[in-house]
Coordinates of C-alpha atoms in Angstrom, one line a residue:
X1 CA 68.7 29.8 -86.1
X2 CA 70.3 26.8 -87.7
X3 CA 69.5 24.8 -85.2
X4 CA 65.8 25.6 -85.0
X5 CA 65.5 25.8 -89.0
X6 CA 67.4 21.9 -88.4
X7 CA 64.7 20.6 -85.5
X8 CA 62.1 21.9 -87.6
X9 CA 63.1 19.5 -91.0
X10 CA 63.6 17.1 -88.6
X11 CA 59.8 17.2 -86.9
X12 CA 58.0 16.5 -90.7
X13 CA 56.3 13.8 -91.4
X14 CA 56.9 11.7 -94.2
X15 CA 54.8 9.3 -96.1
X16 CA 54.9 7.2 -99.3
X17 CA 53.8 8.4 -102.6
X18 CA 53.3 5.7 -105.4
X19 CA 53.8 7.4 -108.8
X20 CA 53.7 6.6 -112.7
X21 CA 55.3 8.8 -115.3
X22 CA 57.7 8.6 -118.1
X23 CA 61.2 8.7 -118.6
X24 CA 63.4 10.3 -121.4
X25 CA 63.2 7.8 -123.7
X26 CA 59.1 7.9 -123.1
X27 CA 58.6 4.5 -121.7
X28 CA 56.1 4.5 -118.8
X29 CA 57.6 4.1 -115.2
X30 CA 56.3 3.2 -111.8
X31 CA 57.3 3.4 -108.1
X32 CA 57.2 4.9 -104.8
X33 CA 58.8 7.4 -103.2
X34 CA 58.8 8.3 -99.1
X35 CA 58.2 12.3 -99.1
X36 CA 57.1 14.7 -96.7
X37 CA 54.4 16.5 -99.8
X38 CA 53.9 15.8 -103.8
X39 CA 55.4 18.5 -104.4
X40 CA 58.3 16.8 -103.3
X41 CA 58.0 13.7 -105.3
X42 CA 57.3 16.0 -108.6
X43 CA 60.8 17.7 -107.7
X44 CA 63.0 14.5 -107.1
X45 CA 61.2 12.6 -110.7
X46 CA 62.1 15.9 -112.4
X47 CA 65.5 15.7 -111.3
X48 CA 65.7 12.2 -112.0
X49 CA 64.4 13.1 -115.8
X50 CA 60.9 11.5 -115.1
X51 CA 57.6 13.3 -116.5
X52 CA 55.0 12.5 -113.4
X53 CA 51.4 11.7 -115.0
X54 CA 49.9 10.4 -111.4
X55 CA 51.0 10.5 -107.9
X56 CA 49.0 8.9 -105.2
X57 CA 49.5 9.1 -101.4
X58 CA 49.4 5.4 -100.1
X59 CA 47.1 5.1 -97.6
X60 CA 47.9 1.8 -94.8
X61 CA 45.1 0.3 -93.4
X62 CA 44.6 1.0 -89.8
X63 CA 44.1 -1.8 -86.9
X64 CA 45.7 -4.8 -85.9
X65 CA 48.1 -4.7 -83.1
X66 CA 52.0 -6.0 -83.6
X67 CA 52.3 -9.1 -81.5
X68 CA 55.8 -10.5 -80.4
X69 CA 54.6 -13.2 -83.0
X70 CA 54.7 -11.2 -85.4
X71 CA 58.1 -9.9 -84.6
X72 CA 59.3 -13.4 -84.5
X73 CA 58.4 -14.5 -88.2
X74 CA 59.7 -11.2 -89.2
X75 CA 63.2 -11.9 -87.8
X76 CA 62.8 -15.6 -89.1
X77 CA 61.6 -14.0 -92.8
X78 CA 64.6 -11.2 -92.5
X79 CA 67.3 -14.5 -91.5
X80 CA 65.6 -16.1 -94.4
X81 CA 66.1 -13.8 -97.1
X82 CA 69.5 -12.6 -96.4
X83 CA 71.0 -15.8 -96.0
X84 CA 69.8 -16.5 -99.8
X85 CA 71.3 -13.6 -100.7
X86 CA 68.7 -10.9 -101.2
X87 CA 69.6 -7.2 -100.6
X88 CA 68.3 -5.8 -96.7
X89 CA 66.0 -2.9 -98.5
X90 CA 64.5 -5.7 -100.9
X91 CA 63.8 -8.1 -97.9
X92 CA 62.2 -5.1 -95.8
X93 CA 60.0 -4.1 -98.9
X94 CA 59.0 -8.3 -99.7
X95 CA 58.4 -8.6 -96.0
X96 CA 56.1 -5.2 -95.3
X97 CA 54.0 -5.7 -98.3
X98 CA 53.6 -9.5 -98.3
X99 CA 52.6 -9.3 -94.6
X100 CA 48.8 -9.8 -93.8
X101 CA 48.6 -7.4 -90.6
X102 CA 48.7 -3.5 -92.1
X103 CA 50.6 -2.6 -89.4
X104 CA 53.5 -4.8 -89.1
X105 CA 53.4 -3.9 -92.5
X106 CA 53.9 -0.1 -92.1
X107 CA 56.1 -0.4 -89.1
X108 CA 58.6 -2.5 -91.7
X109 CA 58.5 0.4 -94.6
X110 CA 59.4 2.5 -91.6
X111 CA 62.2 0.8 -90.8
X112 CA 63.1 0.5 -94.7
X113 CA 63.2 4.4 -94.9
X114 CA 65.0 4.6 -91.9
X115 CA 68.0 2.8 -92.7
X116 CA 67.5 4.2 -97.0
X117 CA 67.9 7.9 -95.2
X118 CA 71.6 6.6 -93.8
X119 CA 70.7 4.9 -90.1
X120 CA 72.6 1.0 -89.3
X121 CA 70.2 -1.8 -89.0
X122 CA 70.2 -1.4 -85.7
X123 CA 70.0 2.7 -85.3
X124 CA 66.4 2.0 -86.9
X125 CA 65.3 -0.9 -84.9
X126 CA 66.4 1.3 -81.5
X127 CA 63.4 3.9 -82.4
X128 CA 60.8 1.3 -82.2
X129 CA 61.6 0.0 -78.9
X130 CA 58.3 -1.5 -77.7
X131 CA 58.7 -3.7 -80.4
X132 CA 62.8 -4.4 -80.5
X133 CA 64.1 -5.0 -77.2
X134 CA 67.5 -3.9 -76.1
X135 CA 68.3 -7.3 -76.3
X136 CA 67.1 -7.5 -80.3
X137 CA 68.7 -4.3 -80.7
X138 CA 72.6 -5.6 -79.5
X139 CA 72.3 -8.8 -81.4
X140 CA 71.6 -6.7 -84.4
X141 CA 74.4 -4.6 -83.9
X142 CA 76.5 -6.9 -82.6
X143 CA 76.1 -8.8 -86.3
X144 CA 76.6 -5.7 -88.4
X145 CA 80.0 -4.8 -86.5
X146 CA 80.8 -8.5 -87.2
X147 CA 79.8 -8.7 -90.6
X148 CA 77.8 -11.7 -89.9
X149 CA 74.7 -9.9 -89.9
X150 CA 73.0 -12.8 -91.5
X151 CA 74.5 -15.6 -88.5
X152 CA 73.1 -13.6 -85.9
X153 CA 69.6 -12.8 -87.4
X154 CA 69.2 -17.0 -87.8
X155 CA 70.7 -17.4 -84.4
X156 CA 68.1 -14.4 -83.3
X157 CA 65.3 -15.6 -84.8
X158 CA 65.5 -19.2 -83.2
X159 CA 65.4 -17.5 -80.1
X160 CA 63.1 -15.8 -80.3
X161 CA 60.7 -19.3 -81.6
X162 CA 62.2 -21.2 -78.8
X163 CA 61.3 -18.3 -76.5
X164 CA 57.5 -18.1 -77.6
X165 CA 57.5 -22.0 -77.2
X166 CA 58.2 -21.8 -73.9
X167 CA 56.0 -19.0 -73.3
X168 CA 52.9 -20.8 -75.0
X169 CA 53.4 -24.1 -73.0
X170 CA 53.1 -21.7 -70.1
X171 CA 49.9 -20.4 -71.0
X172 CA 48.9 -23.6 -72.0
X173 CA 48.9 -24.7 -68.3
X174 CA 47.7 -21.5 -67.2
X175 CA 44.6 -21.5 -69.6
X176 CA 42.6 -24.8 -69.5
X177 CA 41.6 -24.3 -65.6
X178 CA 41.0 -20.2 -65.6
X179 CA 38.8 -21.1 -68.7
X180 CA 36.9 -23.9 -66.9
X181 CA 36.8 -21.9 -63.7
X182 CA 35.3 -18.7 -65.9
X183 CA 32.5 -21.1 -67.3
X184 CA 31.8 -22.4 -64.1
X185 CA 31.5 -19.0 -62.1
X186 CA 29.4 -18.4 -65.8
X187 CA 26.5 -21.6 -65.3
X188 CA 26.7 -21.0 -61.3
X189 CA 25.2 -17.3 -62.0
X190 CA 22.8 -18.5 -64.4
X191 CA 21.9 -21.0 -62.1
X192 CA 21.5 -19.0 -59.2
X193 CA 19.8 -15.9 -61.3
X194 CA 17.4 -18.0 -63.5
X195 CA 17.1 -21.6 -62.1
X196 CA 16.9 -21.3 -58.3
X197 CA 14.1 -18.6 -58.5
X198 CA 11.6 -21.0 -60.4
X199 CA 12.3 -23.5 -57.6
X200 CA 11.8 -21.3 -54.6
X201 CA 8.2 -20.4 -56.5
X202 CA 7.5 -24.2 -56.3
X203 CA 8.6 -24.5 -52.8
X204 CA 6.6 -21.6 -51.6
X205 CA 3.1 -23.6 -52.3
X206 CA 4.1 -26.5 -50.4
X207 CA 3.8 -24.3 -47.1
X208 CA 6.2 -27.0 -45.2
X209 CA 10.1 -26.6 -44.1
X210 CA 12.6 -27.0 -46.5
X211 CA 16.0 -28.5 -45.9
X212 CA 18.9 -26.4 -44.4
X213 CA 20.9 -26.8 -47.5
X214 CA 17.9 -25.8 -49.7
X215 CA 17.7 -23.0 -47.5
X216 CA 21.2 -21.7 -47.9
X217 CA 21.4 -22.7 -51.6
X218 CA 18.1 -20.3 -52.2
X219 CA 19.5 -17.4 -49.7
X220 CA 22.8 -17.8 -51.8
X221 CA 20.3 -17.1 -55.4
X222 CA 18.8 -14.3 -53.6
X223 CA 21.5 -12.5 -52.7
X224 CA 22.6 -12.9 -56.2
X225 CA 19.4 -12.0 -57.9
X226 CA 19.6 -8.2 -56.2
X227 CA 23.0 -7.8 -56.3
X228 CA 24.3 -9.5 -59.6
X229 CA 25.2 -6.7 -60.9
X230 CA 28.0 -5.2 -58.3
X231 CA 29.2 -8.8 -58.3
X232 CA 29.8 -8.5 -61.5
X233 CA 31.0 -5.4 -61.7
X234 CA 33.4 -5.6 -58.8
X235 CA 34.9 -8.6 -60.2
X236 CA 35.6 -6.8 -63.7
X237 CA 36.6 -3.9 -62.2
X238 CA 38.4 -5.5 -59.8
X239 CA 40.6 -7.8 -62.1
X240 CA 41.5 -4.6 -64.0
X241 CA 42.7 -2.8 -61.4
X242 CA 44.7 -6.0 -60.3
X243 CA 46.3 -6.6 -63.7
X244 CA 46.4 -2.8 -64.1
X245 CA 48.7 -2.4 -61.0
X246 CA 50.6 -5.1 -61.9
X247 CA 51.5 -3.8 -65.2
X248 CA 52.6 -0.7 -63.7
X249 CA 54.0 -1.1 -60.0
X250 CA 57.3 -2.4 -59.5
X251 CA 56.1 -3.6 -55.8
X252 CA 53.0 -5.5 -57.1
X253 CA 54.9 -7.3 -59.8
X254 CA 57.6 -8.4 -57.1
X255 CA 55.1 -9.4 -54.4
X256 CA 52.8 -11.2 -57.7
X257 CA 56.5 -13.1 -59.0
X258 CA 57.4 -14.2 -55.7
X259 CA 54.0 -15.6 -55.0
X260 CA 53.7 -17.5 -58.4
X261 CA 57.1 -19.0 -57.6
X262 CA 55.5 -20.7 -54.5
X263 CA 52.1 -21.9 -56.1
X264 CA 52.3 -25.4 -55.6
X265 CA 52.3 -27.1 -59.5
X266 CA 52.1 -24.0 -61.3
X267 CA 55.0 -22.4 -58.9
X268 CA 57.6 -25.1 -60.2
X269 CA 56.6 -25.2 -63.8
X270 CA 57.0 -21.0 -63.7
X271 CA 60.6 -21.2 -62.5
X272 CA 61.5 -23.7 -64.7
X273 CA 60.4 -21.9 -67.5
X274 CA 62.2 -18.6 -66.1
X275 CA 65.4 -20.2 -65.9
X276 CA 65.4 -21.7 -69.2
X277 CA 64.4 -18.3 -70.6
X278 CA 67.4 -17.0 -68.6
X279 CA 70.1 -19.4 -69.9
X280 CA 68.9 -19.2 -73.2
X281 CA 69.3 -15.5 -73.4
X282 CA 72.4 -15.1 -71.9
X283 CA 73.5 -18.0 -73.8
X284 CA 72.8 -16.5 -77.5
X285 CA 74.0 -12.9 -76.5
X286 CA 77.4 -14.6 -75.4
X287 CA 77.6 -16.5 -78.1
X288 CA 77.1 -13.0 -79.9
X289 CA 80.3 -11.7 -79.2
X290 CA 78.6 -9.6 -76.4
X291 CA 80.7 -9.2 -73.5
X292 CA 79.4 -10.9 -70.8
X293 CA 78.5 -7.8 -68.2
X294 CA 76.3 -6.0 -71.0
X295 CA 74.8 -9.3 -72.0
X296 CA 73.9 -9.6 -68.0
X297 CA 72.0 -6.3 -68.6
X298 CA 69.6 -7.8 -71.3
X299 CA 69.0 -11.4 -69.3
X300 CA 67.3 -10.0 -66.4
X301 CA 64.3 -8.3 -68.0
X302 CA 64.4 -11.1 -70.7
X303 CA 63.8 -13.5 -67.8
X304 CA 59.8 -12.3 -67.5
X305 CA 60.0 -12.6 -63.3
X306 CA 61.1 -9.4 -61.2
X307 CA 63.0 -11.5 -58.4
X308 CA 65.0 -13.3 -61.4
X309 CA 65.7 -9.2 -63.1
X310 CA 66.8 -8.1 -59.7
X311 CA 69.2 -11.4 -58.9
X312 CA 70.6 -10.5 -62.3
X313 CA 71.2 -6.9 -61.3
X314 CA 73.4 -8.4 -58.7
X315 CA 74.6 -10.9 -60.6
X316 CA 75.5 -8.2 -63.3
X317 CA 77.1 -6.3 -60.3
X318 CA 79.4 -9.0 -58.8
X319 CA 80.7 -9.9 -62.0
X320 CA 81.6 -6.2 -62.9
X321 CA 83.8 -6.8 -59.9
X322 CA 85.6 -9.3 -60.9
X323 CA 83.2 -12.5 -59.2
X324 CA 82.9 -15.4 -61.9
X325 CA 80.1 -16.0 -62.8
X326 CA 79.4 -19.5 -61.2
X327 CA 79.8 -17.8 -57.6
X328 CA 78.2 -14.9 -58.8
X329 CA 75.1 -16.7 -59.9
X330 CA 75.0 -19.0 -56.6
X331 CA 75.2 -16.2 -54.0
X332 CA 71.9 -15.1 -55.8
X333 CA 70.6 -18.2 -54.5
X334 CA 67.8 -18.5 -57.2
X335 CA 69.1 -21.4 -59.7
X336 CA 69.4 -25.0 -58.6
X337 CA 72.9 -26.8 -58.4
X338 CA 72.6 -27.9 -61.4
X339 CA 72.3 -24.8 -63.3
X340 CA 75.4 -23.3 -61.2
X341 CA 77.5 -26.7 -61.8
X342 CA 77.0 -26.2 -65.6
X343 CA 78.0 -22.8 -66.1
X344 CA 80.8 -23.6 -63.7
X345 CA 82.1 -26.4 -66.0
X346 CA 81.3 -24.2 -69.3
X347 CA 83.7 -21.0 -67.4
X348 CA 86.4 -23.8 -66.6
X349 CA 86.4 -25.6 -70.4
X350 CA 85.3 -22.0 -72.3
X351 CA 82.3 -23.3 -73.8
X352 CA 80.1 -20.9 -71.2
X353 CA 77.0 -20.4 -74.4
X354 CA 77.2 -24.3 -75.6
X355 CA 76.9 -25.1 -71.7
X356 CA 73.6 -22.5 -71.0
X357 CA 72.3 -23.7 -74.1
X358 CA 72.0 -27.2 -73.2
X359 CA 70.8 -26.3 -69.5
X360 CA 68.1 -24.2 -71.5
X361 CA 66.9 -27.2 -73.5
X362 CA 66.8 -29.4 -70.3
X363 CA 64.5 -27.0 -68.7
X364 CA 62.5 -26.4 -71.9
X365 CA 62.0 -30.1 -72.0
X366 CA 61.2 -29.9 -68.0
X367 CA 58.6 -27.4 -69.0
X368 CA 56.9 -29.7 -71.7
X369 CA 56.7 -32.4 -69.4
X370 CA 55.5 -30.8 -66.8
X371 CA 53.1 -29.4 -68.6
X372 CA 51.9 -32.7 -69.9
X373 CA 51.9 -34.4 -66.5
X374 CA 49.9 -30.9 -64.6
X375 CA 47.1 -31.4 -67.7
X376 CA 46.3 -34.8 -67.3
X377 CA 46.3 -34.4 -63.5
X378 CA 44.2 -31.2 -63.5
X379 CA 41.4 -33.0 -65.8
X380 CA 39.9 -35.0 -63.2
X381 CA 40.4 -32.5 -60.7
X382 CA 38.3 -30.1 -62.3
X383 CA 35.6 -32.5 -62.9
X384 CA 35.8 -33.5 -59.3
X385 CA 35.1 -29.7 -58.2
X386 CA 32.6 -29.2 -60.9
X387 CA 30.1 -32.0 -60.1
X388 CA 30.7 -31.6 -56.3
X389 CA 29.6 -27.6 -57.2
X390 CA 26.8 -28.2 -59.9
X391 CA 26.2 -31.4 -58.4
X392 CA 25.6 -29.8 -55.1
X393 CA 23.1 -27.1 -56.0
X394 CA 21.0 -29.9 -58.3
X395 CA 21.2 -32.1 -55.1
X396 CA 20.1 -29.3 -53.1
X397 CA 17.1 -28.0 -54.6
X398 CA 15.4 -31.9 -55.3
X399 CA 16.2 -32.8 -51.4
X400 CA 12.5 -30.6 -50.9
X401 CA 10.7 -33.0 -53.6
X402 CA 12.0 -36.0 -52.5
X403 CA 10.6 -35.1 -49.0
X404 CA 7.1 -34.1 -50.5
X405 CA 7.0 -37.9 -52.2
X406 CA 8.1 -39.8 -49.0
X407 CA 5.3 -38.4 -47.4
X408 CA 3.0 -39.1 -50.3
X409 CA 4.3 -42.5 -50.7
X410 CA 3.7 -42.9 -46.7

């Protein structure tokens, strides 16, 4: 029965009640309370000698998605504050009010009440975990049980920057040619759907031949003209089962990682940016005070590639063996020489997290350059394969009228 009548207290919901009375003395008072009812609030002010005049259930706005973005400037904000000094609870409440997204908002007062009803920093950050990481969640705790809470949040929260650097330079490459590509598949359906059809009309009064690639550009329009939409819909519905399966299938993801890997420009830029993800993670959960073989468990899905998470899963299970970590990491046979030479040198001096930290800024800078060099390359290239595909159809479709004024002109 206890344990039931427990479960049960345990399953209400609580929300936050803001609240004006007065105190003994008669002096007006405000605040807010977390509470499962009013009633509640009414009993705790009573207790607490306070005559309640108003209580209001606060209301949070809903919409707006939490964004690893978000989670970053929170960590930065949260370093911020307690480094100057101002209490955790204070921070949480300066942080979740101030915020402009109502839901990173409420998620942070959720947290606050959490940790007010008795739970560690970490405890509370653990029940949110598709926001905080396993990772975020060790650092965390790994400061408290130091007492260098503060340390770790900095040294968290420019990890996390330096993390969402890296992974915007990546879509950054990624994003100028799919957008061009979209707008061109775009104009070539207008093209074929709207353009082409007013030509063949034209054409059709001449009652002569037309031009093989006339021909096939107008057969091309026809085709789309009856069937535009189960092109379009088979695309759409096509890239979301793609990206849908690759969310969810462990196979897909492994057969999509190892086939970015090999894409020639984009494949080397990807592992670049892999590795210095996986250096710089394992380099600020060393530097932690997490013991190496736990930290290992955090680096592989940290990494963002499936064939990097399972490496590390051997990696992980070597070194639980007593491998080091140098030969450990070159059986895997997924980082260059370099990489392995470095951490070899950082086991042999003891500096292991000063040594991945500087392999993670060479790649990071490996990644920027790259980046830089692929943009200014893929410029021309996609003006290239625009006007030879705009340029074509255009070409195609006035081959018929400069026919008709040859023979006029002879």
């Amino acid at each position: 029965m206890a344990t039931a009548a427990k479960s049960r207290s345990v399953d209400v919901k609580e929300s936050t009640f803001q609240w004006e009375g007065r105190n003994r003395e008669g002096k007006t008072v405000r605040g807010e309370m977390r509470a499962a009812t009013e009633t509640v609030v009414q009993t705790t002010l009573r207790r607490q000698g306070i005559s309640s005049t108003k209580i209001k259930k606060i209301r949070f706005k809903s919409g707006g998605s939490i964004s690893e973005k978000d989670i970053t400037l929170f960590t930065r904000q949260l370093a911020t504050m307690m480094k100057s000094g101002v209490p955790l609870l204070q921070t949480f409440d300066i942080v979740g009010r101030g915020h402009s997204n109502p839901a990173v908002g409420k998620l942070l007062l959720d947290i606050k009440s959490e940790v007010e009803t008795g739970s560690s920093l970490s405890q509370a950050f653990r029940k949110y975990p598709l926001y905080f990481d396993a990772l975020y969640c060790n650092l965390v705790g790994a400061g408290e049980q130091a007492g260098i809470l503060d340390s770790l949040l900095d040294r968290l929260a420019t990890y996390k920057e330096k993390i969402l650097a890296i992974k915007g330079k990546i879509k950054k490459a990624l994003f100028y040619p799919i957008a061009v590509l979209v707008v061109a598949f775009i104009i070539t359906a207008v093209i074929m759907i709207f353009v082409i059809p007013a030509f063949k009309e034209v054409f059709s009064s001449f009652g002569a031949d037309l031009p093989a690639p006339t021909l096939f550009v107008i057969a091309i329009s026809d085709f789309f003209v009856e069937w535009w939409w189960l092109i379009f819909g088979a695309i759409g519905g096509g890239l979301y089962a793609f990206f849908a399966a690759w969310k969810r299938s462990e196979k897909v993801q492994m057969i999509m990682d190892r086939f970015l890997l090999r894409l020639p420009i984009f494949g080397d830029i990807i592992r670049k940016a892999v590795i210095a993800r996986w250096t710089r993670t394992l380099s600020t959960m060393f530097a932690a005070g997490v013991p190496l073989v736990e930290s290992l468990e955090s680096v592989g899905g940290a990494s963002g590639n499936y064939i990097y998470k399972m490496a590390t899963r051997q990696i992980q299970s070597d070194v639980s063996t007593g491998t080091s970590l140098t030969n450990a990491m070159q059986d895997a046979t997924v980082f260059p020489n370099m990489v392995t030479q470095m951490v070899a040198i950082g086991e042999e001096s003891g500096a292991l997290d000063s040594m991945l930290g500087k392999v993670a800024d060479f790649f990071e800078q490996e990644v920027d350059d790259s980046v830089e060099a692929m943009s200014s390359l893929m410029e021309p290239m996609i003006m290239v394969v625009l006007g030879t595909l705009i340029g074509g159809m255009v070409i195609a479709m006035y081959l018929p009228l400069f026919k008709l004024g040859a023979v006029v002109g002879g």
